[in-house]
Tab-separated table of C-alpha atoms and ligand atoms in Angstrom:
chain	number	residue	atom	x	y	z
A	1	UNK	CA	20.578	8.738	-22.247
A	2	UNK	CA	20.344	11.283	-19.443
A	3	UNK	CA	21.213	10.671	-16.206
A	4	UNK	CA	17.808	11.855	-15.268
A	5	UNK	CA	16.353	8.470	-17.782
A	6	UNK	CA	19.055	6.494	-16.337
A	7	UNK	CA	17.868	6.801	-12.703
A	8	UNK	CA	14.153	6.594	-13.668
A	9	UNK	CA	14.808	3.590	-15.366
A	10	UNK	CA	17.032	1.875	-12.681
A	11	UNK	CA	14.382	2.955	-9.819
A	12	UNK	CA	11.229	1.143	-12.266
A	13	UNK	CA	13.741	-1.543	-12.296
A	14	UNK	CA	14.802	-2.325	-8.807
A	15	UNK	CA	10.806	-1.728	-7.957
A	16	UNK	CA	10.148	-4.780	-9.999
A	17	UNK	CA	13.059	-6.786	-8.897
A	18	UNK	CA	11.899	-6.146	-4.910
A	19	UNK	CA	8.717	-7.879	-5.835
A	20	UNK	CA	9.595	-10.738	-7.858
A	21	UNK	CA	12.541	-10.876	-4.743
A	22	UNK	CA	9.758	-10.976	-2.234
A	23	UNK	CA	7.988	-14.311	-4.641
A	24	UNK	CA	10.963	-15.421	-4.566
A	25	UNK	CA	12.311	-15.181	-0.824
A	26	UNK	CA	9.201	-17.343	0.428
A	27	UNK	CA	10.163	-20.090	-1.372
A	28	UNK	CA	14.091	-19.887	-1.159
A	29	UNK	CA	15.424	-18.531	1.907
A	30	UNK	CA	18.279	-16.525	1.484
A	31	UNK	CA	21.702	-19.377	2.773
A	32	UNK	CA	23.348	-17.669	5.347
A	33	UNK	CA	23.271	-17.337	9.165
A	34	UNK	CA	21.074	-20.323	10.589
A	35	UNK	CA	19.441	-21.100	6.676
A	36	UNK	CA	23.108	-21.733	5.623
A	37	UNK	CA	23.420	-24.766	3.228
A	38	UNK	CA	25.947	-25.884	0.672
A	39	UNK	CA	25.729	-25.495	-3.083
A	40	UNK	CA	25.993	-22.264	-2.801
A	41	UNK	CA	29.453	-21.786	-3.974
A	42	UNK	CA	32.551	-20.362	-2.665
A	43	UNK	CA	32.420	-18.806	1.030
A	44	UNK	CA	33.969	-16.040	3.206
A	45	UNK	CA	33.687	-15.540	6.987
A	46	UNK	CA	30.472	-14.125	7.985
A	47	UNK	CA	31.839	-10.994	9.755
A	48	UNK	CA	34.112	-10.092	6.708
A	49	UNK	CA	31.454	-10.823	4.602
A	50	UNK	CA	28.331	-8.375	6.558
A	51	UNK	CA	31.978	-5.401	6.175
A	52	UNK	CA	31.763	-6.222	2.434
A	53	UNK	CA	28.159	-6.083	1.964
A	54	UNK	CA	27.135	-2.912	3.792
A	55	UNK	CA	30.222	-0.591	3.620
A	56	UNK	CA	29.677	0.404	-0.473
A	57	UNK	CA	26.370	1.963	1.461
A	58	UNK	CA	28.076	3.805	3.384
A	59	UNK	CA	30.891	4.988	1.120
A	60	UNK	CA	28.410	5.687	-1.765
A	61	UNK	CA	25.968	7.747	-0.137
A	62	UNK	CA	28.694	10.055	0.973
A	63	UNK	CA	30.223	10.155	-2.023
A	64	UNK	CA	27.012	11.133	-3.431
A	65	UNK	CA	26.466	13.953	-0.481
A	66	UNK	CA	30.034	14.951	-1.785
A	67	UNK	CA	29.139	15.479	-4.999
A	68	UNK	CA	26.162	16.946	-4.731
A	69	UNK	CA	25.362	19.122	-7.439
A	70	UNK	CA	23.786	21.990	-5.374
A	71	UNK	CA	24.319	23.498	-2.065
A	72	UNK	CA	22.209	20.648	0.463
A	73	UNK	CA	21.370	22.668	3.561
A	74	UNK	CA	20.226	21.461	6.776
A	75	UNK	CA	17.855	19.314	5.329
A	76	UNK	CA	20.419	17.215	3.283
A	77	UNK	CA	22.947	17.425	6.402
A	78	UNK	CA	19.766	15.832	8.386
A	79	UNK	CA	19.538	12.778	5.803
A	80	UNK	CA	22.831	12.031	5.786
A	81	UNK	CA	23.146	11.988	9.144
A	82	UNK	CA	20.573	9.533	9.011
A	83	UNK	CA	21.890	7.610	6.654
A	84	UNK	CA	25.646	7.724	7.887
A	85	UNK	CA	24.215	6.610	11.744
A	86	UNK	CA	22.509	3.233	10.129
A	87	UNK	CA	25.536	2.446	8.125
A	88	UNK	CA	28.181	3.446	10.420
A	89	UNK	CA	26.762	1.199	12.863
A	90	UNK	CA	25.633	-1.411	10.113
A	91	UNK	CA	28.829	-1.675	8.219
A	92	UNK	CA	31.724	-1.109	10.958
A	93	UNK	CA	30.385	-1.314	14.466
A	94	UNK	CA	27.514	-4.361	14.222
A	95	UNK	CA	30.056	-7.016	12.222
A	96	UNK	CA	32.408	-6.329	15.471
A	97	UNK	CA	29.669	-6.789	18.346
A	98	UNK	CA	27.697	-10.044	16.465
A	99	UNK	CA	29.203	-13.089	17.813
A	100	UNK	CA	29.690	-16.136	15.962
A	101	UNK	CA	31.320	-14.455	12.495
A	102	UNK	CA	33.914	-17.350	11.873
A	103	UNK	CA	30.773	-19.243	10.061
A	104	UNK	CA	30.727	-19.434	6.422
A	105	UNK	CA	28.694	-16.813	4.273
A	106	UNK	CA	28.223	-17.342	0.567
A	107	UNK	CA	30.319	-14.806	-1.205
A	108	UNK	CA	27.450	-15.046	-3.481
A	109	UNK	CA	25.377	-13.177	-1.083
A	110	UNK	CA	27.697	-11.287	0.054
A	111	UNK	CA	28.226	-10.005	-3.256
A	112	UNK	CA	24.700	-9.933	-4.154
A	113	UNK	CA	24.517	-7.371	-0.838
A	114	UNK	CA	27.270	-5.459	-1.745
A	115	UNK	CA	25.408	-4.620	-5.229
A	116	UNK	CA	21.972	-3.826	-3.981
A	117	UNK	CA	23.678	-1.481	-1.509
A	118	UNK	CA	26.071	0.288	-4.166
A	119	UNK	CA	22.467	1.167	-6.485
A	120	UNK	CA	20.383	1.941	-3.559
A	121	UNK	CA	23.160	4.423	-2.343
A	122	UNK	CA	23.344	5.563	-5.907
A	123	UNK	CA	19.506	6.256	-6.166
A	124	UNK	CA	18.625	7.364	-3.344
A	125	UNK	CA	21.769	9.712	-2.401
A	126	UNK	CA	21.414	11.100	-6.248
A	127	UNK	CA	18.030	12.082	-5.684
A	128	UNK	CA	18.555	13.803	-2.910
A	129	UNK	CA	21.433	15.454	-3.931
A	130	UNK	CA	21.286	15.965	-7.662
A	131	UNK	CA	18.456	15.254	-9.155
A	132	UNK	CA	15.275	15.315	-6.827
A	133	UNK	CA	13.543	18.409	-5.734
A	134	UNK	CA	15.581	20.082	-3.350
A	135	UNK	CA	14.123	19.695	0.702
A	136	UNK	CA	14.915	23.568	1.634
A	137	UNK	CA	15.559	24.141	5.543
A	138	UNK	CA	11.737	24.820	5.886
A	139	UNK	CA	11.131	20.754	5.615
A	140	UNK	CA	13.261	20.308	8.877
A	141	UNK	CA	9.878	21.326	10.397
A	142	UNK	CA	7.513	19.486	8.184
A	143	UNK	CA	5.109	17.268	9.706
A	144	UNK	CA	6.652	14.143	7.051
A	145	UNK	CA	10.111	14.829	7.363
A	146	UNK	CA	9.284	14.735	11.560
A	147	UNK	CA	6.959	11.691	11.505
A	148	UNK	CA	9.571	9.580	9.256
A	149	UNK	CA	12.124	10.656	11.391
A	150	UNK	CA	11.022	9.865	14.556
A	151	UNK	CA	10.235	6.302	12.830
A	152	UNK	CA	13.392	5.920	11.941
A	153	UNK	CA	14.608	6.437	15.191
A	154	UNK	CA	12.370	4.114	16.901
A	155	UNK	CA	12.941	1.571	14.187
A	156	UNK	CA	16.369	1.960	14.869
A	157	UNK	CA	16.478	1.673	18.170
A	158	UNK	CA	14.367	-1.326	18.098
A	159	UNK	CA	16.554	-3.232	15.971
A	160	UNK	CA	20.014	-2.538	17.692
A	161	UNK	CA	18.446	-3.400	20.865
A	162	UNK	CA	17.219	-6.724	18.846
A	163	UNK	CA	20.373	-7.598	17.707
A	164	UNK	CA	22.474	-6.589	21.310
A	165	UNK	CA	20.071	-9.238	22.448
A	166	UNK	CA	20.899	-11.855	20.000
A	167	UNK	CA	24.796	-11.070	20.655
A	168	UNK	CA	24.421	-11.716	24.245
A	169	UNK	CA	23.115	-15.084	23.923
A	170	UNK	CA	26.484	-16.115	23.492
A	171	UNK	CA	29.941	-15.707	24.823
A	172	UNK	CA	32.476	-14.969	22.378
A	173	UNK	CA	33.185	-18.081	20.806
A	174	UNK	CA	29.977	-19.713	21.133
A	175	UNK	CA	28.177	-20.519	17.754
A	176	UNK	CA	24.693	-21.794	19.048
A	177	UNK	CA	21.436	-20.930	18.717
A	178	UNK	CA	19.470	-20.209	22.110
A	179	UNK	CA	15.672	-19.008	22.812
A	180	UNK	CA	15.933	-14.821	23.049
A	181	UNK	CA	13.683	-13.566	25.731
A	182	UNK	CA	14.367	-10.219	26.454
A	183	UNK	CA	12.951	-6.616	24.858
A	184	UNK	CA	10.577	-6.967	21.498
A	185	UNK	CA	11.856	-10.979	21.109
A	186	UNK	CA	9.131	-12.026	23.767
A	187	UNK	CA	6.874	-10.487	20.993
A	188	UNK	CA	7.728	-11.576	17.817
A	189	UNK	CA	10.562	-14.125	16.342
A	190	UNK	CA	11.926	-11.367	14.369
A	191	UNK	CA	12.467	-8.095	15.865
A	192	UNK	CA	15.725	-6.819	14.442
A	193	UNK	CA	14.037	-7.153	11.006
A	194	UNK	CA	10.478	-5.234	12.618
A	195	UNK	CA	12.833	-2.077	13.957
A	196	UNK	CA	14.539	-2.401	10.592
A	197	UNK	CA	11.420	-2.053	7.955
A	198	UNK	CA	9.715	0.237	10.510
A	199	UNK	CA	13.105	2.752	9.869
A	200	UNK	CA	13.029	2.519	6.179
A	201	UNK	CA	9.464	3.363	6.067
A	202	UNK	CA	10.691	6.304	8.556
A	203	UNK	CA	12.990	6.886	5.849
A	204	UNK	CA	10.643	6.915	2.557
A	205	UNK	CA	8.317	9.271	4.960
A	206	UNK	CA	11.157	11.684	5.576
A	207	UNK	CA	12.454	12.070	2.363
A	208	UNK	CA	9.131	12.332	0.644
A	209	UNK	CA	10.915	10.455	-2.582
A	210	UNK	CA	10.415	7.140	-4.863
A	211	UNK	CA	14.058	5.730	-3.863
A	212	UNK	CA	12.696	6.155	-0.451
A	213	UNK	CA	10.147	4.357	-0.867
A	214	UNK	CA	11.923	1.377	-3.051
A	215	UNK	CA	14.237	1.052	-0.371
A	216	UNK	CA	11.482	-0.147	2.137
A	217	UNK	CA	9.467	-2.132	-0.476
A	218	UNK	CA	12.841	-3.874	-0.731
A	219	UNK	CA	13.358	-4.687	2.866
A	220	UNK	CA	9.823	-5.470	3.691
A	221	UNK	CA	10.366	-7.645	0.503
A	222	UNK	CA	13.737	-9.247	1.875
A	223	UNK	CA	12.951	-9.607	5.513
A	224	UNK	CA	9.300	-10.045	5.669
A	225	UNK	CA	9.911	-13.784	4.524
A	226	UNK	CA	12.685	-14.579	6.355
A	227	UNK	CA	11.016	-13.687	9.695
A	228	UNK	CA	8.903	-16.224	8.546
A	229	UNK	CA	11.443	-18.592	7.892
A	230	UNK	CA	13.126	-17.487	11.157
A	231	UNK	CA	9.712	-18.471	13.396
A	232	UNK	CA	9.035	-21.604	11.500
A	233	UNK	CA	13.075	-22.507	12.315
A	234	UNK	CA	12.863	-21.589	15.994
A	235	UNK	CA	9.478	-23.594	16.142
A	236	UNK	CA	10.896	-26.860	14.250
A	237	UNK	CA	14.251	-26.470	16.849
A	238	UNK	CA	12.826	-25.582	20.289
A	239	UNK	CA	10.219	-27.807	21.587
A	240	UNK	CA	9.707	-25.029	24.051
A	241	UNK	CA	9.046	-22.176	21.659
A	242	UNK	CA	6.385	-19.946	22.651
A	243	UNK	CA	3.688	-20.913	20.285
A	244	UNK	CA	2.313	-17.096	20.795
A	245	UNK	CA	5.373	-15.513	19.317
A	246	UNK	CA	4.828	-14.189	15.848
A	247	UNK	CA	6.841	-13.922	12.970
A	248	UNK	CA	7.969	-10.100	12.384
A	249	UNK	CA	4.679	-7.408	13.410
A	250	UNK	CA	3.962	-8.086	17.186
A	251	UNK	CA	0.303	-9.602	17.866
A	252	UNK	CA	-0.245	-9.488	14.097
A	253	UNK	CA	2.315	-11.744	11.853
B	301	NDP	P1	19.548	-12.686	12.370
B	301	NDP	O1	18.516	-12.292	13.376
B	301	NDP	O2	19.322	-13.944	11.616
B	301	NDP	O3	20.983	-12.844	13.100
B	301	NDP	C1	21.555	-11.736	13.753
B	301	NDP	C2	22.752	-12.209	14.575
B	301	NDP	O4	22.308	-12.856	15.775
B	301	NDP	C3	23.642	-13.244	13.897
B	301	NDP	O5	24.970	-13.077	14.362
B	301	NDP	C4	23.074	-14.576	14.353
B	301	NDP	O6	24.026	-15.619	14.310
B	301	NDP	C5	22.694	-14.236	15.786
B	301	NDP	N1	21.510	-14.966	16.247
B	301	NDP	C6	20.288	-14.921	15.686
B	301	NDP	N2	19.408	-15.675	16.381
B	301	NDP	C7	20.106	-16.219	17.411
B	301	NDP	C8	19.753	-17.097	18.470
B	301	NDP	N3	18.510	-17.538	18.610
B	301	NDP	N4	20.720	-17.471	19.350
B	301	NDP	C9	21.983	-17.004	19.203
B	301	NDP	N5	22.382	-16.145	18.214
B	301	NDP	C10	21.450	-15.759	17.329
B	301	NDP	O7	19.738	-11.432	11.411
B	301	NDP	P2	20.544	-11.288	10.019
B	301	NDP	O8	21.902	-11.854	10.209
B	301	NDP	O9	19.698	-11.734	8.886
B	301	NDP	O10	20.595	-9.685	9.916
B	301	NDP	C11	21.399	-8.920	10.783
B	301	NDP	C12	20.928	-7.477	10.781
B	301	NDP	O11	20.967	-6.941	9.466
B	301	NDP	C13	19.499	-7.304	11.290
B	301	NDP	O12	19.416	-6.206	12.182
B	301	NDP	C14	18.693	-7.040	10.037
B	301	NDP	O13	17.598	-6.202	10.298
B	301	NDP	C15	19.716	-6.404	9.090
B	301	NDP	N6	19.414	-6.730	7.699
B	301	NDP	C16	18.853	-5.790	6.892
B	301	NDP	C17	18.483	-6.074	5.591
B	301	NDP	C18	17.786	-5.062	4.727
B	301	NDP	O14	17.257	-5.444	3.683
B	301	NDP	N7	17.753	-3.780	5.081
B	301	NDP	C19	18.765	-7.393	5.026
B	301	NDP	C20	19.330	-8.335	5.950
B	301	NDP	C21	19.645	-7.983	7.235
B	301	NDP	P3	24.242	-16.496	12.964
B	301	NDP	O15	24.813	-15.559	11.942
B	301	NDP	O16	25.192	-17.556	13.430
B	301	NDP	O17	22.878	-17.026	12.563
């Protein structure tokens, strides 16, 4: 089999598994963070556990970037700095600002992260690389490559905001849960997880490419219903939950 096949075939397949996930996810929530149960196996601490997840994304996309089999250009220096800003602060700065990281995380999901983000850095990075059309400098200035970048921005920006304002609820220590109230969180349960699909769909726009675009079927898929989860949790805990606040798309869900 080519590797040309191979990817094909492992892009049809992770499409498929995103949407039987996304069945899935709204009737099991995925155990860690507040939805942590037991039965779930062995554990590791959370903060070790979000370094193990994310940093094969960040390794493996630059490893694919390093072997690329052409020369990249400006275009491909754009995308991975893209992709190396979300994971640098994903995999090595955000497990060291969250608070809370001595609770238990499956190492079943933690390994279950770690392998979605080792194939998603495979397809997408290969594609972009290797075996997609090439993106020559002219698509710096292309209206998708600027529309799903300045998405990804925002989105970015509205999710570490989201998650600086989760942190502060709590001094270092402190493992509770507390009402958030400042930024997008007056808005929607879920904010982190809104900044985060908006960027991927930033991302699918920029690149112009199907592992684009399976990467933000797949987080839509995986956060969608537990910002869902997340509201219905806040709601069941807080008697003084704003009733207005929606799940994860501000005045809409
Ligand atoms: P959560 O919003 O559930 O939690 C984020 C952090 O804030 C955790 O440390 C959590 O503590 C803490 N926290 C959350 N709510 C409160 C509260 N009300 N009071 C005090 N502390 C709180 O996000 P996740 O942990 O699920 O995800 C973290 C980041 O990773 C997000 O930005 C998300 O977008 C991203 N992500 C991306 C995915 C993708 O598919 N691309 C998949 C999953 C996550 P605790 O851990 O104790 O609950």
């Amino acid at each position: 089999m080519s590797e040309e096949s191979f990817h094909h075939a492992l892009l049809v397949a992770w499409l498929v598994t995103a949407l039987a996930v996304f069945v899935a996810l709204f009737r099991i929530t995925a155990p860690y963070g507040r939805h942590t149960r037991s039965g779930w196996g062995p554990t590791v601490r959370s903060t070790a556990g979000w370094i193990v997840m994310e940093t094969p994304a960040l390794a493996g996309f630059v490893a694919m970037f390093a072997l690329a089999a052409r020369p990249v250009g400006a275009a491909g220096v754009a995308f991975l700095a893209l992709w190396v800003g979300h994971y640098g602060y994903r995999a090595l700065l955000y497990p060291a600002l969250r608070r809370g990281g001595d609770r238990p995380m499956p190492l079943a999901v933690a390994l279950m992260g770690l392998t979605f983000n080792l194939g998603n850095a495979y397809l997408n990075g290969r594609w972009l690389f290797a075996l997609g059309p090439p993106h020559g400098a002219g698509w710096l200035t292309d209206p998708r490559f600027l529309a799903g970048a300045a998405l990804f921005v925002a989105g970015f920006a509205a999710h570490v905001h989201s998650d600086r304002v989760l942190a502060t609820l709590r001094r270092p220590g402190e493992t509770e849960y507390r009402i958030p109230s400042r930024g997008l969180h007056r808005l929607v349960a879920s904010p982190n997880y809104f900044g985060e699909i908006v960027q991927w769909w930033g991302w699918a726009l920029a690149t112009w490419s199907l592992p684009g675009l399976a990467f933000a079927v797949w987080t839509t898929a995986n956060l969608l219903p537990r910002a869902r989860a997340h509201r219905a949790w806040y709601r069941r805990t807080f008697a003084d939950y704003p009733e207005e606040r929606r799940a994860l798309i501000p005045f809409v869900f």
